[in-house]
Amino acid sequence: MSIQEYPAQKDSILHILLADGMVRGLLVTGTRTVQESQRIHGTTPVVTAALGRTLMGTAMLGSMLKEENASVTVTITGGGPIGKLLCVGDRETVRGCVDMPQLDLPLRQGGKLNVGLAVGSAGRMSVVKDMGLKTPYIGQVPLVSGEIGEDFASYYLQSEQSPSLVSLGVLVAGDIVLAAGGVLLQPLPGCPDSVIDQLELRSPLLGDISRELAHEPAPSLMRSWFHGLEPVILQTTPLSYCCSCSRERMEKALIAMGREELTHMIEDDLDGAELSCHFCKSRSHFSTHDLIRLLNKATR
Ligand code: ZN
């Protein structure tokens, strides 16, 4: 398929119910979000896939947050050559970064990107939900495979006691992100075995989510996948790659470095300092005069 043929679907998250409300689910279309992540970080295909899948999983967690200003931070450290993956999401946006955006690995047999090898499976995934004034919720699970989808499923089961079917995917051709997305299905307590059997029967259909999304928009995919399970769309929410950084936040970060560090920066470099945001790469210059002003605000 050529790029021109690619249908320009807007990124969104469908919040769905199946089988008379016995199963809840999310269907994420995130192609543009992953394209933006690739553009900002200049990632190689295997890193685009690893970071993209983590962004899709984080978008799911973010979209289920109830509080207006809540956010969720997902950190994956698997011991593999990609280093650390870090993604932050809220109800309608995500952003992320990775230690080694330029990592290149040979394809797996069958031509698939080797995300599991890049990420590694010897570490853990942590999820921190910040719900404003309340104490943050922290959940941590060992990685299953580093393939990301299975790791999110393990998180839902172990940390949230919610058995889940998770599929996350990014379809990359050369350096071009053709499609990205994910699906989450969670049977609710009391869900009959017959419905769970139906989900398991259909799970192979969901395995290659990005390839499916490249050809068909999410609402019609949902109707064909879950035919007979009475799929209902409760809500459609937008999704985008968006960073909330600002000069003010960077100033706070500089102040938090402390007096000693700031003094070093002022003495070492007569031109001041240039800070770059990890998530969006936007740069901000702080003159020596600015740094002295911040030094006077630092309390330690
Ligand atoms: Zn930023």
PDB file of C-alpha atoms and ligand atoms in Angstrom:
ATOM      1  CA  MET A   1       0.000   0.000   0.000  1.00  0.00           C
ATOM      2  CA  SER A   2       1.334   3.416  -0.854  1.00  0.00           C
ATOM      3  CA  ILE A   3       1.272   6.343   1.525  1.00  0.00           C
ATOM      4  CA  GLN A   4      -1.231   8.198  -0.654  1.00  0.00           C
ATOM      5  CA  GLU A   5      -3.713   5.409  -0.113  1.00  0.00           C
ATOM      6  CA  TYR A   6      -3.405   5.612   3.629  1.00  0.00           C
ATOM      7  CA  PRO A   7      -6.673   6.884   5.096  1.00  0.00           C
ATOM      8  CA  ALA A   8      -6.011   9.916   7.278  1.00  0.00           C
ATOM      9  CA  GLN A   9      -7.853   8.798  10.393  1.00  0.00           C
ATOM     10  CA  LYS A  10      -7.761  11.205  13.295  1.00  0.00           C
ATOM     11  CA  ASP A  11      -6.305   9.689  16.438  1.00  0.00           C
ATOM     12  CA  SER A  12      -8.936   8.706  18.938  1.00  0.00           C
ATOM     13  CA  ILE A  13      -9.900   6.272  21.654  1.00  0.00           C
ATOM     14  CA  LEU A  14     -13.200   4.383  21.493  1.00  0.00           C
ATOM     15  CA  HIS A  15     -14.529   3.416  24.907  1.00  0.00           C
ATOM     16  CA  ILE A  16     -16.653   0.338  24.313  1.00  0.00           C
ATOM     17  CA  LEU A  17     -18.842  -2.206  26.078  1.00  0.00           C
ATOM     18  CA  LEU A  18     -19.536  -5.747  24.922  1.00  0.00           C
ATOM     19  CA  ALA A  19     -22.002  -8.450  25.921  1.00  0.00           C
ATOM     20  CA  ASP A  20     -24.495  -6.308  27.797  1.00  0.00           C
ATOM     21  CA  GLY A  21     -21.788  -4.466  29.723  1.00  0.00           C
ATOM     22  CA  MET A  22     -19.964  -7.620  30.900  1.00  0.00           C
ATOM     23  CA  VAL A  23     -16.781  -6.567  29.072  1.00  0.00           C
ATOM     24  CA  ARG A  24     -15.318  -3.104  28.845  1.00  0.00           C
ATOM     25  CA  GLY A  25     -12.768  -2.124  26.288  1.00  0.00           C
ATOM     26  CA  LEU A  26     -10.723   0.538  24.555  1.00  0.00           C
ATOM     27  CA  LEU A  27      -9.799   0.754  20.911  1.00  0.00           C
ATOM     28  CA  VAL A  28      -6.992   3.208  20.241  1.00  0.00           C
ATOM     29  CA  THR A  29      -6.117   4.711  16.869  1.00  0.00           C
ATOM     30  CA  GLY A  30      -2.737   6.381  17.368  1.00  0.00           C
ATOM     31  CA  THR A  31      -1.011   6.613  13.987  1.00  0.00           C
ATOM     32  CA  ARG A  32      -0.467  10.370  14.056  1.00  0.00           C
ATOM     33  CA  THR A  33       0.666  10.235  17.679  1.00  0.00           C
ATOM     34  CA  VAL A  34       3.384   7.693  16.830  1.00  0.00           C
ATOM     35  CA  GLN A  35       4.343   9.596  13.668  1.00  0.00           C
ATOM     36  CA  GLU A  36       4.859  12.695  15.831  1.00  0.00           C
ATOM     37  CA  SER A  37       6.932  10.728  18.355  1.00  0.00           C
ATOM     38  CA  GLN A  38       9.102   9.399  15.507  1.00  0.00           C
ATOM     39  CA  ARG A  39       9.525  12.908  14.050  1.00  0.00           C
ATOM     40  CA  ILE A  40      10.557  14.435  17.395  1.00  0.00           C
ATOM     41  CA  HIS A  41      12.960  11.691  18.473  1.00  0.00           C
ATOM     42  CA  GLY A  42      14.245  10.563  15.048  1.00  0.00           C
ATOM     43  CA  THR A  43      13.815   6.927  16.079  1.00  0.00           C
ATOM     44  CA  THR A  44      14.874   3.872  14.078  1.00  0.00           C
ATOM     45  CA  PRO A  45      12.030   1.446  13.173  1.00  0.00           C
ATOM     46  CA  VAL A  46      12.546  -0.893  16.134  1.00  0.00           C
ATOM     47  CA  VAL A  47      12.598   2.036  18.574  1.00  0.00           C
ATOM     48  CA  THR A  48       9.594   3.649  16.843  1.00  0.00           C
ATOM     49  CA  ALA A  49       7.718   0.393  17.491  1.00  0.00           C
ATOM     50  CA  ALA A  50       8.858   0.018  21.110  1.00  0.00           C
ATOM     51  CA  LEU A  51       8.158   3.641  22.046  1.00  0.00           C
ATOM     52  CA  GLY A  52       4.964   3.653  19.960  1.00  0.00           C
ATOM     53  CA  ARG A  53       3.563   0.570  21.690  1.00  0.00           C
ATOM     54  CA  THR A  54       4.395   2.090  25.084  1.00  0.00           C
ATOM     55  CA  LEU A  55       2.663   5.334  24.060  1.00  0.00           C
ATOM     56  CA  MET A  56      -0.456   3.366  23.022  1.00  0.00           C
ATOM     57  CA  GLY A  57      -0.498   1.464  26.335  1.00  0.00           C
ATOM     58  CA  THR A  58       0.001   4.694  28.269  1.00  0.00           C
ATOM     59  CA  ALA A  59      -2.812   6.354  26.304  1.00  0.00           C
ATOM     60  CA  MET A  60      -5.126   3.547  27.470  1.00  0.00           C
ATOM     61  CA  LEU A  61      -4.199   4.048  31.120  1.00  0.00           C
ATOM     62  CA  GLY A  62      -4.545   7.824  30.705  1.00  0.00           C
ATOM     63  CA  SER A  63      -7.958   7.607  29.087  1.00  0.00           C
ATOM     64  CA  MET A  64      -9.301   5.652  32.067  1.00  0.00           C
ATOM     65  CA  LEU A  65      -8.263   8.319  34.602  1.00  0.00           C
ATOM     66  CA  LYS A  66     -11.295   9.875  36.220  1.00  0.00           C
ATOM     67  CA  GLU A  67      -9.886  13.090  37.664  1.00  0.00           C
ATOM     68  CA  GLU A  68      -9.552  16.114  35.377  1.00  0.00           C
ATOM     69  CA  ASN A  69      -5.873  16.896  36.032  1.00  0.00           C
ATOM     70  CA  ALA A  70      -4.641  13.375  36.682  1.00  0.00           C
ATOM     71  CA  SER A  71      -1.705  11.890  34.813  1.00  0.00           C
ATOM     72  CA  VAL A  72      -0.015   8.519  34.494  1.00  0.00           C
ATOM     73  CA  THR A  73       3.689   7.815  34.066  1.00  0.00           C
ATOM     74  CA  VAL A  74       4.854   4.475  32.652  1.00  0.00           C
ATOM     75  CA  THR A  75       8.510   3.495  32.922  1.00  0.00           C
ATOM     76  CA  ILE A  76       9.895   0.349  31.310  1.00  0.00           C
ATOM     77  CA  THR A  77      13.425  -0.779  32.059  1.00  0.00           C
ATOM     78  CA  GLY A  78      14.089  -4.225  30.645  1.00  0.00           C
ATOM     79  CA  GLY A  79      17.875  -4.294  30.637  1.00  0.00           C
ATOM     80  CA  GLY A  80      17.968  -4.340  26.819  1.00  0.00           C
ATOM     81  CA  PRO A  81      20.045  -2.027  24.582  1.00  0.00           C
ATOM     82  CA  ILE A  82      17.170   0.476  24.142  1.00  0.00           C
ATOM     83  CA  GLY A  83      17.637   1.613  27.753  1.00  0.00           C
ATOM     84  CA  LYS A  84      14.687   3.173  29.539  1.00  0.00           C
ATOM     85  CA  LEU A  85      11.304   3.949  27.956  1.00  0.00           C
ATOM     86  CA  LEU A  86       9.333   6.691  29.698  1.00  0.00           C
ATOM     87  CA  CYS A  87       5.817   7.784  28.740  1.00  0.00           C
ATOM     88  CA  VAL A  88       3.390  10.180  30.375  1.00  0.00           C
ATOM     89  CA  GLY A  89      -0.297  10.413  29.578  1.00  0.00           C
ATOM     90  CA  ASP A  90      -3.477  12.088  30.660  1.00  0.00           C
ATOM     91  CA  ARG A  91      -7.041  11.658  29.435  1.00  0.00           C
ATOM     92  CA  GLU A  92      -6.407  12.938  25.901  1.00  0.00           C
ATOM     93  CA  THR A  93      -2.655  13.271  25.364  1.00  0.00           C
ATOM     94  CA  VAL A  94       0.577  11.299  25.617  1.00  0.00           C
ATOM     95  CA  ARG A  95       4.277  12.039  25.339  1.00  0.00           C
ATOM     96  CA  GLY A  96       7.349   9.885  25.692  1.00  0.00           C
ATOM     97  CA  CYS A  97      11.098   9.515  25.433  1.00  0.00           C
ATOM     98  CA  VAL A  98      13.686   6.777  25.209  1.00  0.00           C
ATOM     99  CA  ASP A  99      17.382   6.480  26.084  1.00  0.00           C
ATOM    100  CA  MET A 100      18.608   5.127  22.723  1.00  0.00           C
ATOM    101  CA  PRO A 101      16.466   6.473  19.850  1.00  0.00           C
ATOM    102  CA  GLN A 102      19.038   5.383  17.245  1.00  0.00           C
ATOM    103  CA  LEU A 103      19.305   1.727  18.257  1.00  0.00           C
ATOM    104  CA  ASP A 104      19.293  -0.560  15.250  1.00  0.00           C
ATOM    105  CA  LEU A 105      18.772  -4.316  15.482  1.00  0.00           C
ATOM    106  CA  PRO A 106      18.426  -7.016  12.824  1.00  0.00           C
ATOM    107  CA  LEU A 107      14.856  -8.109  12.060  1.00  0.00           C
ATOM    108  CA  ARG A 108      13.519 -11.294  13.570  1.00  0.00           C
ATOM    109  CA  GLN A 109      12.917 -14.343  11.398  1.00  0.00           C
ATOM    110  CA  GLY A 110       9.776 -13.559   9.453  1.00  0.00           C
ATOM    111  CA  GLY A 111      10.753  -9.919   9.057  1.00  0.00           C
ATOM    112  CA  LYS A 112       9.284  -8.591  12.303  1.00  0.00           C
ATOM    113  CA  LEU A 113      10.921  -5.856  14.358  1.00  0.00           C
ATOM    114  CA  ASN A 114      12.634  -7.290  17.413  1.00  0.00           C
ATOM    115  CA  VAL A 115      11.051  -5.132  20.096  1.00  0.00           C
ATOM    116  CA  GLY A 116      11.480  -7.784  22.808  1.00  0.00           C
ATOM    117  CA  LEU A 117      15.239  -7.981  22.250  1.00  0.00           C
ATOM    118  CA  ALA A 118      15.578  -4.173  22.142  1.00  0.00           C
ATOM    119  CA  VAL A 119      13.661  -3.671  25.389  1.00  0.00           C
ATOM    120  CA  GLY A 120      14.866  -6.800  27.208  1.00  0.00           C
ATOM    121  CA  SER A 121      12.803  -8.791  29.677  1.00  0.00           C
ATOM    122  CA  ALA A 122      14.991  -8.771  32.764  1.00  0.00           C
ATOM    123  CA  GLY A 123      13.531  -5.678  34.329  1.00  0.00           C
ATOM    124  CA  ARG A 124      10.252  -4.139  35.272  1.00  0.00           C
ATOM    125  CA  MET A 125       7.424  -1.869  34.287  1.00  0.00           C
ATOM    126  CA  SER A 126       6.233   0.744  36.718  1.00  0.00           C
ATOM    127  CA  VAL A 127       3.028   2.746  36.590  1.00  0.00           C
ATOM    128  CA  VAL A 128       2.551   5.879  38.676  1.00  0.00           C
ATOM    129  CA  LYS A 129      -0.876   7.504  38.660  1.00  0.00           C
ATOM    130  CA  ASP A 130      -0.869  11.037  39.965  1.00  0.00           C
ATOM    131  CA  MET A 131      -4.401  12.040  40.850  1.00  0.00           C
ATOM    132  CA  GLY A 132      -3.785  15.567  42.036  1.00  0.00           C
ATOM    133  CA  LEU A 133      -3.931  15.983  45.785  1.00  0.00           C
ATOM    134  CA  LYS A 134      -4.268  12.323  46.666  1.00  0.00           C
ATOM    135  CA  THR A 135      -1.238  10.132  47.255  1.00  0.00           C
ATOM    136  CA  PRO A 136      -0.043   8.785  43.898  1.00  0.00           C
ATOM    137  CA  TYR A 137      -0.870   5.183  43.085  1.00  0.00           C
ATOM    138  CA  ILE A 138       2.242   3.150  42.284  1.00  0.00           C
ATOM    139  CA  GLY A 139       2.194  -0.285  40.656  1.00  0.00           C
ATOM    140  CA  GLN A 140       5.190  -2.328  39.585  1.00  0.00           C
ATOM    141  CA  VAL A 141       5.465  -5.650  37.761  1.00  0.00           C
ATOM    142  CA  PRO A 142       8.335  -7.707  36.352  1.00  0.00           C
ATOM    143  CA  LEU A 143       8.410  -7.678  32.547  1.00  0.00           C
ATOM    144  CA  VAL A 144       7.049 -10.760  30.775  1.00  0.00           C
ATOM    145  CA  SER A 145       8.707 -10.432  27.375  1.00  0.00           C
ATOM    146  CA  GLY A 146       9.590  -6.795  26.678  1.00  0.00           C
ATOM    147  CA  GLU A 147       7.124  -6.943  23.767  1.00  0.00           C
ATOM    148  CA  ILE A 148       5.092  -4.306  25.693  1.00  0.00           C
ATOM    149  CA  GLY A 149       1.528  -5.587  25.038  1.00  0.00           C
ATOM    150  CA  GLU A 150       2.014  -8.674  27.229  1.00  0.00           C
ATOM    151  CA  ASP A 151       3.709  -6.523  29.823  1.00  0.00           C
ATOM    152  CA  PHE A 152       0.720  -4.174  30.056  1.00  0.00           C
ATOM    153  CA  ALA A 153      -1.580  -7.230  30.335  1.00  0.00           C
ATOM    154  CA  SER A 154       0.527  -8.525  33.207  1.00  0.00           C
ATOM    155  CA  TYR A 155       0.344  -5.114  34.892  1.00  0.00           C
ATOM    156  CA  TYR A 156      -3.480  -5.061  34.682  1.00  0.00           C
ATOM    157  CA  LEU A 157      -3.715  -8.585  36.095  1.00  0.00           C
ATOM    158  CA  GLN A 158      -1.154  -8.275  38.885  1.00  0.00           C
ATOM    159  CA  SER A 159      -1.491  -4.649  39.967  1.00  0.00           C
ATOM    160  CA  GLU A 160      -5.126  -3.897  39.200  1.00  0.00           C
ATOM    161  CA  GLN A 161      -6.484  -7.469  39.596  1.00  0.00           C
ATOM    162  CA  SER A 162      -8.119  -7.038  36.222  1.00  0.00           C
ATOM    163  CA  PRO A 163      -7.606  -9.897  33.731  1.00  0.00           C
ATOM    164  CA  SER A 164      -7.098  -8.186  30.384  1.00  0.00           C
ATOM    165  CA  LEU A 165      -6.495  -8.864  26.772  1.00  0.00           C
ATOM    166  CA  VAL A 166      -4.053  -6.270  25.426  1.00  0.00           C
ATOM    167  CA  SER A 167      -2.788  -5.857  21.888  1.00  0.00           C
ATOM    168  CA  LEU A 168      -0.513  -2.952  20.951  1.00  0.00           C
ATOM    169  CA  GLY A 169       0.956  -2.431  17.515  1.00  0.00           C
ATOM    170  CA  VAL A 170       2.946  -0.123  15.274  1.00  0.00           C
ATOM    171  CA  LEU A 171       3.231  -0.870  11.556  1.00  0.00           C
ATOM    172  CA  VAL A 172       6.423   0.588  10.089  1.00  0.00           C
ATOM    173  CA  ALA A 173       7.483   0.364   6.450  1.00  0.00           C
ATOM    174  CA  GLY A 174      11.033   1.600   6.016  1.00  0.00           C
ATOM    175  CA  ASP A 175      11.006   4.775   8.059  1.00  0.00           C
ATOM    176  CA  ILE A 176       7.310   5.439   7.663  1.00  0.00           C
ATOM    177  CA  VAL A 177       4.718   4.774  10.341  1.00  0.00           C
ATOM    178  CA  LEU A 178       1.709   3.419   8.417  1.00  0.00           C
ATOM    179  CA  ALA A 179      -0.505   2.732  11.394  1.00  0.00           C
ATOM    180  CA  ALA A 180      -0.461   2.411  15.160  1.00  0.00           C
ATOM    181  CA  GLY A 181      -3.003   1.502  17.751  1.00  0.00           C
ATOM    182  CA  GLY A 182      -4.152  -0.867  20.420  1.00  0.00           C
ATOM    183  CA  VAL A 183      -7.027  -2.735  21.897  1.00  0.00           C
ATOM    184  CA  LEU A 184      -7.805  -3.500  25.535  1.00  0.00           C
ATOM    185  CA  LEU A 185     -10.584  -5.839  26.668  1.00  0.00           C
ATOM    186  CA  GLN A 186     -11.445  -6.389  30.324  1.00  0.00           C
ATOM    187  CA  PRO A 187     -14.151  -8.844  31.386  1.00  0.00           C
ATOM    188  CA  LEU A 188     -15.858  -7.406  34.465  1.00  0.00           C
ATOM    189  CA  PRO A 189     -16.594  -9.450  37.605  1.00  0.00           C
ATOM    190  CA  GLY A 190     -19.452 -11.843  36.909  1.00  0.00           C
ATOM    191  CA  CYS A 191     -18.751 -12.067  33.193  1.00  0.00           C
ATOM    192  CA  PRO A 192     -19.985 -15.506  32.031  1.00  0.00           C
ATOM    193  CA  ASP A 193     -17.414 -18.051  30.820  1.00  0.00           C
ATOM    194  CA  SER A 194     -19.229 -18.254  27.493  1.00  0.00           C
ATOM    195  CA  VAL A 195     -18.398 -14.583  26.835  1.00  0.00           C
ATOM    196  CA  ILE A 196     -14.754 -15.062  27.853  1.00  0.00           C
ATOM    197  CA  ASP A 197     -14.592 -18.053  25.481  1.00  0.00           C
ATOM    198  CA  GLN A 198     -15.914 -15.814  22.715  1.00  0.00           C
ATOM    199  CA  LEU A 199     -13.209 -13.217  23.428  1.00  0.00           C
ATOM    200  CA  GLU A 200     -10.479 -15.861  23.380  1.00  0.00           C
ATOM    201  CA  LEU A 201     -11.824 -17.234  20.130  1.00  0.00           C
ATOM    202  CA  ARG A 202     -11.576 -13.790  18.551  1.00  0.00           C
ATOM    203  CA  SER A 203      -8.266 -12.754  20.128  1.00  0.00           C
ATOM    204  CA  PRO A 204      -6.174 -13.823  17.070  1.00  0.00           C
ATOM    205  CA  LEU A 205      -8.063 -11.160  15.083  1.00  0.00           C
ATOM    206  CA  LEU A 206      -6.788  -8.502  17.469  1.00  0.00           C
ATOM    207  CA  GLY A 207      -3.163  -9.661  17.383  1.00  0.00           C
ATOM    208  CA  ASP A 208      -2.133  -7.564  14.410  1.00  0.00           C
ATOM    209  CA  ILE A 209      -3.972  -4.416  15.393  1.00  0.00           C
ATOM    210  CA  SER A 210      -1.819  -1.955  13.452  1.00  0.00           C
ATOM    211  CA  ARG A 211      -2.181  -3.866  10.164  1.00  0.00           C
ATOM    212  CA  GLU A 212      -5.950  -3.989  10.662  1.00  0.00           C
ATOM    213  CA  LEU A 213      -6.090  -0.251  11.417  1.00  0.00           C
ATOM    214  CA  ALA A 214      -4.082   0.481   8.271  1.00  0.00           C
ATOM    215  CA  HIS A 215      -6.993  -0.803   6.206  1.00  0.00           C
ATOM    216  CA  GLU A 216     -10.110  -0.062   8.193  1.00  0.00           C
ATOM    217  CA  PRO A 217     -11.181   2.609  10.673  1.00  0.00           C
ATOM    218  CA  ALA A 218     -11.669   1.585  14.299  1.00  0.00           C
ATOM    219  CA  PRO A 219     -15.494   1.758  14.514  1.00  0.00           C
ATOM    220  CA  SER A 220     -16.024  -0.610  11.596  1.00  0.00           C
ATOM    221  CA  LEU A 221     -13.251  -2.943  12.858  1.00  0.00           C
ATOM    222  CA  MET A 222     -15.016  -3.066  16.183  1.00  0.00           C
ATOM    223  CA  ARG A 223     -18.319  -3.994  14.591  1.00  0.00           C
ATOM    224  CA  SER A 224     -16.809  -6.834  12.577  1.00  0.00           C
ATOM    225  CA  TRP A 225     -14.571  -8.191  15.376  1.00  0.00           C
ATOM    226  CA  PHE A 226     -17.313  -8.235  17.969  1.00  0.00           C
ATOM    227  CA  HIS A 227     -20.261  -9.174  15.798  1.00  0.00           C
ATOM    228  CA  GLY A 228     -22.694 -11.083  18.011  1.00  0.00           C
ATOM    229  CA  LEU A 229     -21.305  -9.567  21.228  1.00  0.00           C
ATOM    230  CA  GLU A 230     -23.453  -6.431  20.976  1.00  0.00           C
ATOM    231  CA  PRO A 231     -20.621  -3.886  20.753  1.00  0.00           C
ATOM    232  CA  VAL A 232     -21.590  -0.419  21.984  1.00  0.00           C
ATOM    233  CA  ILE A 233     -19.469   2.725  21.746  1.00  0.00           C
ATOM    234  CA  LEU A 234     -19.879   4.643  25.006  1.00  0.00           C
ATOM    235  CA  GLN A 235     -17.622   7.539  24.151  1.00  0.00           C
ATOM    236  CA  THR A 236     -14.977   8.633  21.661  1.00  0.00           C
ATOM    237  CA  THR A 237     -12.157  10.762  23.024  1.00  0.00           C
ATOM    238  CA  PRO A 238      -9.398  12.487  21.020  1.00  0.00           C
ATOM    239  CA  LEU A 239      -5.741  11.509  21.353  1.00  0.00           C
ATOM    240  CA  SER A 240      -2.603  13.432  20.444  1.00  0.00           C
ATOM    241  CA  TYR A 241       1.102  13.651  21.186  1.00  0.00           C
ATOM    242  CA  CYS A 242       1.338  16.752  23.308  1.00  0.00           C
ATOM    243  CA  CYS A 243       3.901  18.107  25.729  1.00  0.00           C
ATOM    244  CA  SER A 244       3.019  20.335  28.645  1.00  0.00           C
ATOM    245  CA  CYS A 245       6.491  21.791  29.161  1.00  0.00           C
ATOM    246  CA  SER A 246       7.026  25.529  29.509  1.00  0.00           C
ATOM    247  CA  ARG A 247       9.792  27.944  30.358  1.00  0.00           C
ATOM    248  CA  GLU A 248       8.276  28.251  33.804  1.00  0.00           C
ATOM    249  CA  ARG A 249       8.594  24.479  34.360  1.00  0.00           C
ATOM    250  CA  MET A 250      12.195  24.549  33.148  1.00  0.00           C
ATOM    251  CA  GLU A 251      12.899  27.362  35.622  1.00  0.00           C
ATOM    252  CA  LYS A 252      11.490  25.213  38.406  1.00  0.00           C
ATOM    253  CA  ALA A 253      13.702  22.321  37.310  1.00  0.00           C
ATOM    254  CA  LEU A 254      16.764  24.594  37.344  1.00  0.00           C
ATOM    255  CA  ILE A 255      15.900  25.908  40.810  1.00  0.00           C
ATOM    256  CA  ALA A 256      15.433  22.331  42.020  1.00  0.00           C
ATOM    257  CA  MET A 257      19.031  21.534  40.947  1.00  0.00           C
ATOM    258  CA  GLY A 258      20.152  23.550  43.960  1.00  0.00           C
ATOM    259  CA  ARG A 259      22.526  26.413  44.677  1.00  0.00           C
ATOM    260  CA  GLU A 260      25.751  24.484  44.238  1.00  0.00           C
ATOM    261  CA  GLU A 261      24.881  23.166  40.799  1.00  0.00           C
ATOM    262  CA  LEU A 262      23.538  26.533  39.641  1.00  0.00           C
ATOM    263  CA  THR A 263      26.685  28.293  40.852  1.00  0.00           C
ATOM    264  CA  HIS A 264      28.788  25.826  38.818  1.00  0.00           C
ATOM    265  CA  MET A 265      26.694  26.557  35.734  1.00  0.00           C
ATOM    266  CA  ILE A 266      27.117  30.307  36.156  1.00  0.00           C
ATOM    267  CA  GLU A 267      30.878  30.055  36.692  1.00  0.00           C
ATOM    268  CA  ASP A 268      31.544  27.476  33.969  1.00  0.00           C
ATOM    269  CA  ASP A 269      29.727  29.039  31.079  1.00  0.00           C
ATOM    270  CA  LEU A 270      29.504  32.728  30.398  1.00  0.00           C
ATOM    271  CA  ASP A 271      26.733  32.170  27.859  1.00  0.00           C
ATOM    272  CA  GLY A 272      24.263  30.825  30.377  1.00  0.00           C
ATOM    273  CA  ALA A 273      22.512  27.503  29.768  1.00  0.00           C
ATOM    274  CA  GLU A 274      20.364  25.877  27.135  1.00  0.00           C
ATOM    275  CA  LEU A 275      17.747  23.382  28.265  1.00  0.00           C
ATOM    276  CA  SER A 276      15.986  20.913  26.011  1.00  0.00           C
ATOM    277  CA  CYS A 277      12.742  19.114  26.906  1.00  0.00           C
ATOM    278  CA  HIS A 278      13.052  15.310  26.909  1.00  0.00           C
ATOM    279  CA  PHE A 279       9.553  14.869  25.462  1.00  0.00           C
ATOM    280  CA  CYS A 280       9.278  17.491  22.706  1.00  0.00           C
ATOM    281  CA  LYS A 281      12.894  18.662  22.247  1.00  0.00           C
ATOM    282  CA  SER A 282      11.879  22.311  22.520  1.00  0.00           C
ATOM    283  CA  ARG A 283      14.797  24.420  23.652  1.00  0.00           C
ATOM    284  CA  SER A 284      14.976  27.305  26.067  1.00  0.00           C
ATOM    285  CA  HIS A 285      17.949  29.555  26.637  1.00  0.00           C
ATOM    286  CA  PHE A 286      18.736  30.904  30.086  1.00  0.00           C
ATOM    287  CA  SER A 287      21.247  33.765  30.202  1.00  0.00           C
ATOM    288  CA  THR A 288      23.755  34.138  33.021  1.00  0.00           C
ATOM    289  CA  HIS A 289      21.513  36.905  34.302  1.00  0.00           C
ATOM    290  CA  ASP A 290      18.540  34.468  34.347  1.00  0.00           C
ATOM    291  CA  LEU A 291      20.620  31.862  36.177  1.00  0.00           C
ATOM    292  CA  ILE A 292      21.641  34.355  38.860  1.00  0.00           C
ATOM    293  CA  ARG A 293      17.986  35.280  39.336  1.00  0.00           C
ATOM    294  CA  LEU A 294      17.110  31.568  39.748  1.00  0.00           C
ATOM    295  CA  LEU A 295      20.073  31.059  42.094  1.00  0.00           C
ATOM    296  CA  ASN A 296      18.550  33.705  44.360  1.00  0.00           C
ATOM    297  CA  LYS A 297      15.280  31.734  44.399  1.00  0.00           C
ATOM    298  CA  ALA A 298      16.943  28.420  45.267  1.00  0.00           C
ATOM    299  CA  THR A 299      16.563  27.553  48.919  1.00  0.00           C
ATOM    300  CA  ARG A 300      19.132  24.814  49.241  1.00  0.00           C
TER     301      ARG A 300
HETATM  302 ZN    ZN B   1       8.289  19.502  26.076  1.00  0.00          ZN
END
